[in-house]
Amino acid sequence: VRCRPLPAVNCSFRRTCPVWQNGSLDALGPKGTPIGWTLPKEGFEVLLHEGSATNRYIRLGEGAPEIGQGYYLPATARRRHRVVARVRGKGTVRFWTSSYRHVGGVNGYNAIVEGSAKSKVFTLTDDWRTLSLETESVGAEEEMISVRFFRGKDATLDLDDVYVVPLERQGGER
């Protein structure tokens, strides 16, 4: 999958503002978990693809309901996106996205923007498949887009190569 990465943006509140990070899941932090991802405390494994020493994927099993990450956009960037991921497993997976806005200053929190959540449930198979979900940012000030993958009840989810691709806006502009 060819992807043009989302551009870095300025962000107030003096915090680091990531664009989409580590979609390959190959870059690991000191604890051996993929950098940039929010992971459950237990019930997941970081595994290598057969025959590879560096190409990793995540397996969510019992006790690991979800995995995700967020990225920031400037308030003027009302933009459509496609979340693309390779998945396999048994059961179902729910792709979920929503917009959040920062509330309450430096020590505040992120609040979901009403009506911005979108999701789609997919049935998993034994073979790797590329699946996608389209979403649109709402243009809220300090907007963060959250992307999450929820493992269905009694499901096993293998996840890899997760990217966010900007789509053309009306008029052909990206």
PDB file of C-alpha atoms in Angstrom:
ATOM      1  CA  VAL A   1       0.000   0.000   0.000  1.00  0.00           C
ATOM      2  CA  ARG A   2       1.474   3.345  -1.006  1.00  0.00           C
ATOM      3  CA  CYS A   3       0.714   6.094   1.465  1.00  0.00           C
ATOM      4  CA  ARG A   4       1.555   9.773   1.663  1.00  0.00           C
ATOM      5  CA  PRO A   5       2.106  10.525   5.361  1.00  0.00           C
ATOM      6  CA  LEU A   6      -0.001  13.155   7.064  1.00  0.00           C
ATOM      7  CA  PRO A   7       1.917  16.418   7.617  1.00  0.00           C
ATOM      8  CA  ALA A   8       3.153  17.451  11.044  1.00  0.00           C
ATOM      9  CA  VAL A   9       1.107  20.222  12.621  1.00  0.00           C
ATOM     10  CA  ASN A  10       1.584  22.929  15.209  1.00  0.00           C
ATOM     11  CA  CYS A  11      -0.208  22.315  18.450  1.00  0.00           C
ATOM     12  CA  SER A  12      -0.719  24.538  21.459  1.00  0.00           C
ATOM     13  CA  PHE A  13      -0.511  23.397  25.081  1.00  0.00           C
ATOM     14  CA  ARG A  14       3.256  22.855  24.555  1.00  0.00           C
ATOM     15  CA  ARG A  15       2.970  19.142  23.986  1.00  0.00           C
ATOM     16  CA  THR A  16       4.411  16.867  21.340  1.00  0.00           C
ATOM     17  CA  CYS A  17       1.809  16.428  18.626  1.00  0.00           C
ATOM     18  CA  PRO A  18       2.237  13.251  16.662  1.00  0.00           C
ATOM     19  CA  VAL A  19       1.170  12.493  13.175  1.00  0.00           C
ATOM     20  CA  TRP A  20       0.420   8.822  12.516  1.00  0.00           C
ATOM     21  CA  GLN A  21       3.229   6.747  14.014  1.00  0.00           C
ATOM     22  CA  ASN A  22       4.676   3.297  13.470  1.00  0.00           C
ATOM     23  CA  GLY A  23       1.950   1.882  11.234  1.00  0.00           C
ATOM     24  CA  SER A  24       4.165  -1.123  10.535  1.00  0.00           C
ATOM     25  CA  LEU A  25       4.264  -1.912  14.294  1.00  0.00           C
ATOM     26  CA  ASP A  26       7.958  -2.738  13.804  1.00  0.00           C
ATOM     27  CA  ALA A  27       9.545   0.024  15.939  1.00  0.00           C
ATOM     28  CA  LEU A  28       9.613  -1.143  19.558  1.00  0.00           C
ATOM     29  CA  GLY A  29      10.121   0.837  22.737  1.00  0.00           C
ATOM     30  CA  PRO A  30      12.174  -0.194  25.790  1.00  0.00           C
ATOM     31  CA  LYS A  31       9.414  -2.513  27.046  1.00  0.00           C
ATOM     32  CA  GLY A  32       9.250  -4.342  23.700  1.00  0.00           C
ATOM     33  CA  THR A  33       5.912  -2.810  22.685  1.00  0.00           C
ATOM     34  CA  PRO A  34       5.216  -0.861  19.474  1.00  0.00           C
ATOM     35  CA  ILE A  35       6.020   2.843  19.776  1.00  0.00           C
ATOM     36  CA  GLY A  36       3.044   5.209  19.400  1.00  0.00           C
ATOM     37  CA  TRP A  37       0.333   2.673  20.224  1.00  0.00           C
ATOM     38  CA  THR A  38      -1.968   2.433  23.244  1.00  0.00           C
ATOM     39  CA  LEU A  39      -2.021  -1.214  24.258  1.00  0.00           C
ATOM     40  CA  PRO A  40      -3.870  -3.201  26.899  1.00  0.00           C
ATOM     41  CA  LYS A  41      -1.949  -4.258  30.012  1.00  0.00           C
ATOM     42  CA  GLU A  42      -2.167  -7.945  29.119  1.00  0.00           C
ATOM     43  CA  GLY A  43      -3.515 -10.409  26.580  1.00  0.00           C
ATOM     44  CA  PHE A  44      -1.454  -9.280  23.579  1.00  0.00           C
ATOM     45  CA  GLU A  45       1.688 -10.529  21.860  1.00  0.00           C
ATOM     46  CA  VAL A  46       4.200  -8.859  19.559  1.00  0.00           C
ATOM     47  CA  LEU A  47       5.047 -11.526  16.983  1.00  0.00           C
ATOM     48  CA  LEU A  48       7.325 -11.836  13.949  1.00  0.00           C
ATOM     49  CA  HIS A  49       6.029 -12.793  10.540  1.00  0.00           C
ATOM     50  CA  GLU A  50       7.301 -16.212   9.491  1.00  0.00           C
ATOM     51  CA  GLY A  51      10.801 -16.005   8.029  1.00  0.00           C
ATOM     52  CA  SER A  52      11.405 -12.410   9.212  1.00  0.00           C
ATOM     53  CA  ALA A  53      13.662 -10.998  11.909  1.00  0.00           C
ATOM     54  CA  THR A  54      12.130  -7.495  11.859  1.00  0.00           C
ATOM     55  CA  ASN A  55       8.591  -7.555  10.396  1.00  0.00           C
ATOM     56  CA  ARG A  56       6.214  -7.590  13.391  1.00  0.00           C
ATOM     57  CA  TYR A  57       2.493  -7.702  14.045  1.00  0.00           C
ATOM     58  CA  ILE A  58       0.269  -7.596  17.137  1.00  0.00           C
ATOM     59  CA  ARG A  59      -1.996 -10.404  18.306  1.00  0.00           C
ATOM     60  CA  LEU A  60      -4.863  -9.494  20.636  1.00  0.00           C
ATOM     61  CA  GLY A  61      -6.362 -12.400  22.545  1.00  0.00           C
ATOM     62  CA  GLU A  62      -8.394 -12.879  25.697  1.00  0.00           C
ATOM     63  CA  GLY A  63      -7.897  -9.995  28.115  1.00  0.00           C
ATOM     64  CA  ALA A  64      -6.882  -7.569  25.335  1.00  0.00           C
ATOM     65  CA  PRO A  65     -10.019  -5.807  24.094  1.00  0.00           C
ATOM     66  CA  GLU A  66      -8.454  -3.047  21.968  1.00  0.00           C
ATOM     67  CA  ILE A  67      -5.433  -1.288  20.481  1.00  0.00           C
ATOM     68  CA  GLY A  68      -5.253   2.241  19.099  1.00  0.00           C
ATOM     69  CA  GLN A  69      -3.561   5.592  18.690  1.00  0.00           C
ATOM     70  CA  GLY A  70      -4.456   9.197  17.993  1.00  0.00           C
ATOM     71  CA  TYR A  71      -3.060  11.995  15.849  1.00  0.00           C
ATOM     72  CA  TYR A  72      -3.602  15.768  15.776  1.00  0.00           C
ATOM     73  CA  LEU A  73      -4.811  18.002  12.954  1.00  0.00           C
ATOM     74  CA  PRO A  74      -4.917  21.796  12.651  1.00  0.00           C
ATOM     75  CA  ALA A  75      -8.408  23.274  13.116  1.00  0.00           C
ATOM     76  CA  THR A  76      -8.557  24.295   9.463  1.00  0.00           C
ATOM     77  CA  ALA A  77      -7.909  20.776   8.168  1.00  0.00           C
ATOM     78  CA  ARG A  78     -11.384  19.362   7.712  1.00  0.00           C
ATOM     79  CA  ARG A  79     -10.302  16.351   5.753  1.00  0.00           C
ATOM     80  CA  ARG A  80     -11.485  12.898   4.789  1.00  0.00           C
ATOM     81  CA  HIS A  81      -9.243   9.964   5.687  1.00  0.00           C
ATOM     82  CA  ARG A  82      -9.126   6.259   5.072  1.00  0.00           C
ATOM     83  CA  VAL A  83      -7.820   3.985   7.832  1.00  0.00           C
ATOM     84  CA  VAL A  84      -6.240   0.941   6.208  1.00  0.00           C
ATOM     85  CA  ALA A  85      -5.062  -2.156   8.089  1.00  0.00           C
ATOM     86  CA  ARG A  86      -4.091  -5.745   7.420  1.00  0.00           C
ATOM     87  CA  VAL A  87      -5.907  -8.181   9.689  1.00  0.00           C
ATOM     88  CA  ARG A  88      -6.516 -11.871  10.174  1.00  0.00           C
ATOM     89  CA  GLY A  89      -7.833 -14.079  12.963  1.00  0.00           C
ATOM     90  CA  LYS A  90     -11.003 -15.649  14.243  1.00  0.00           C
ATOM     91  CA  GLY A  91     -14.233 -13.822  15.115  1.00  0.00           C
ATOM     92  CA  THR A  92     -14.733 -10.119  14.439  1.00  0.00           C
ATOM     93  CA  VAL A  93     -12.947  -6.795  14.701  1.00  0.00           C
ATOM     94  CA  ARG A  94     -14.534  -3.339  14.966  1.00  0.00           C
ATOM     95  CA  PHE A  95     -12.635  -0.482  13.297  1.00  0.00           C
ATOM     96  CA  TRP A  96     -13.595   2.705  15.188  1.00  0.00           C
ATOM     97  CA  THR A  97     -12.682   6.373  14.734  1.00  0.00           C
ATOM     98  CA  SER A  98     -13.772   9.547  16.463  1.00  0.00           C
ATOM     99  CA  SER A  99     -12.704  13.173  16.795  1.00  0.00           C
ATOM    100  CA  TYR A 100     -11.718  14.612  20.161  1.00  0.00           C
ATOM    101  CA  ARG A 101     -11.047  18.197  21.154  1.00  0.00           C
ATOM    102  CA  HIS A 102      -8.887  19.412  23.999  1.00  0.00           C
ATOM    103  CA  VAL A 103     -10.824  20.975  26.887  1.00  0.00           C
ATOM    104  CA  GLY A 104      -9.534  22.780  29.968  1.00  0.00           C
ATOM    105  CA  GLY A 105      -6.064  24.097  29.158  1.00  0.00           C
ATOM    106  CA  VAL A 106      -2.715  22.457  29.822  1.00  0.00           C
ATOM    107  CA  ASN A 107      -4.054  20.092  32.484  1.00  0.00           C
ATOM    108  CA  GLY A 108      -7.298  19.408  30.644  1.00  0.00           C
ATOM    109  CA  TYR A 109      -8.570  16.356  28.871  1.00  0.00           C
ATOM    110  CA  ASN A 110      -9.763  15.264  25.435  1.00  0.00           C
ATOM    111  CA  ALA A 111     -13.550  15.191  24.967  1.00  0.00           C
ATOM    112  CA  ILE A 112     -15.243  13.320  22.134  1.00  0.00           C
ATOM    113  CA  VAL A 113     -16.876  15.551  19.505  1.00  0.00           C
ATOM    114  CA  GLU A 114     -20.549  14.609  19.433  1.00  0.00           C
ATOM    115  CA  GLY A 115     -21.593  12.806  16.264  1.00  0.00           C
ATOM    116  CA  SER A 116     -18.026  12.195  15.048  1.00  0.00           C
ATOM    117  CA  ALA A 117     -17.724   8.473  15.859  1.00  0.00           C
ATOM    118  CA  LYS A 118     -17.755   6.005  12.991  1.00  0.00           C
ATOM    119  CA  SER A 119     -17.275   2.255  13.095  1.00  0.00           C
ATOM    120  CA  LYS A 120     -17.536  -0.866  11.014  1.00  0.00           C
ATOM    121  CA  VAL A 121     -17.428  -4.534  12.025  1.00  0.00           C
ATOM    122  CA  PHE A 122     -15.487  -7.015   9.897  1.00  0.00           C
ATOM    123  CA  THR A 123     -15.406 -10.804  10.072  1.00  0.00           C
ATOM    124  CA  LEU A 124     -11.846 -12.093  10.389  1.00  0.00           C
ATOM    125  CA  THR A 125     -10.400 -14.918   8.267  1.00  0.00           C
ATOM    126  CA  ASP A 126      -7.334 -17.151   8.553  1.00  0.00           C
ATOM    127  CA  ASP A 127      -5.619 -15.257   5.712  1.00  0.00           C
ATOM    128  CA  TRP A 128      -4.289 -11.700   5.904  1.00  0.00           C
ATOM    129  CA  ARG A 129      -6.737  -9.202   4.345  1.00  0.00           C
ATOM    130  CA  THR A 130      -6.483  -5.443   3.853  1.00  0.00           C
ATOM    131  CA  LEU A 131      -9.575  -3.675   5.205  1.00  0.00           C
ATOM    132  CA  SER A 132     -10.452   0.001   5.480  1.00  0.00           C
ATOM    133  CA  LEU A 133     -12.805   2.553   7.026  1.00  0.00           C
ATOM    134  CA  GLU A 134     -13.339   6.112   5.771  1.00  0.00           C
ATOM    135  CA  THR A 135     -13.799   8.972   8.216  1.00  0.00           C
ATOM    136  CA  GLU A 136     -13.691  12.773   8.232  1.00  0.00           C
ATOM    137  CA  SER A 137     -12.239  15.214  10.704  1.00  0.00           C
ATOM    138  CA  VAL A 138     -14.711  17.821  11.966  1.00  0.00           C
ATOM    139  CA  GLY A 139     -12.371  20.831  11.980  1.00  0.00           C
ATOM    140  CA  ALA A 140     -12.587  21.335  15.752  1.00  0.00           C
ATOM    141  CA  GLU A 141      -9.898  23.403  17.448  1.00  0.00           C
ATOM    142  CA  GLU A 142      -7.163  21.134  18.884  1.00  0.00           C
ATOM    143  CA  GLU A 143      -8.731  18.162  17.103  1.00  0.00           C
ATOM    144  CA  MET A 144      -7.336  14.707  17.707  1.00  0.00           C
ATOM    145  CA  ILE A 145      -8.501  11.765  15.635  1.00  0.00           C
ATOM    146  CA  SER A 146      -8.563   8.508  17.570  1.00  0.00           C
ATOM    147  CA  VAL A 147      -8.340   5.203  15.708  1.00  0.00           C
ATOM    148  CA  ARG A 148      -9.115   2.009  17.605  1.00  0.00           C
ATOM    149  CA  PHE A 149      -9.490  -1.661  16.806  1.00  0.00           C
ATOM    150  CA  PHE A 150     -11.802  -3.610  19.122  1.00  0.00           C
ATOM    151  CA  ARG A 151     -11.498  -7.376  19.249  1.00  0.00           C
ATOM    152  CA  GLY A 152     -14.878  -9.116  19.186  1.00  0.00           C
ATOM    153  CA  LYS A 153     -16.001 -11.374  22.038  1.00  0.00           C
ATOM    154  CA  ASP A 154     -13.987 -14.626  21.969  1.00  0.00           C
ATOM    155  CA  ALA A 155     -12.036 -13.355  18.931  1.00  0.00           C
ATOM    156  CA  THR A 156      -8.327 -13.482  18.193  1.00  0.00           C
ATOM    157  CA  LEU A 157      -7.085 -10.509  16.161  1.00  0.00           C
ATOM    158  CA  ASP A 158      -3.779 -10.211  14.307  1.00  0.00           C
ATOM    159  CA  LEU A 159      -3.115  -6.600  13.226  1.00  0.00           C
ATOM    160  CA  ASP A 160      -0.398  -5.124  11.014  1.00  0.00           C
ATOM    161  CA  ASP A 161       0.371  -2.317   8.567  1.00  0.00           C
ATOM    162  CA  VAL A 162      -2.087   0.287   9.878  1.00  0.00           C
ATOM    163  CA  TYR A 163      -2.053   3.588   8.005  1.00  0.00           C
ATOM    164  CA  VAL A 164      -4.157   6.718   7.704  1.00  0.00           C
ATOM    165  CA  VAL A 165      -4.391   7.987   4.142  1.00  0.00           C
ATOM    166  CA  PRO A 166      -5.698  11.500   3.372  1.00  0.00           C
ATOM    167  CA  LEU A 167      -8.375  11.499   0.669  1.00  0.00           C
ATOM    168  CA  GLU A 168      -9.238  14.272  -1.732  1.00  0.00           C
ATOM    169  CA  ARG A 169     -11.611  16.942  -0.519  1.00  0.00           C
ATOM    170  CA  GLN A 170     -14.267  18.300  -2.823  1.00  0.00           C
ATOM    171  CA  GLY A 171     -12.588  20.142  -5.655  1.00  0.00           C
ATOM    172  CA  GLY A 172      -9.670  17.673  -5.807  1.00  0.00           C
ATOM    173  CA  GLU A 173      -7.579  19.292  -3.042  1.00  0.00           C
ATOM    174  CA  ARG A 174      -5.753  17.038  -0.563  1.00  0.00           C
TER     175      ARG A 174
END
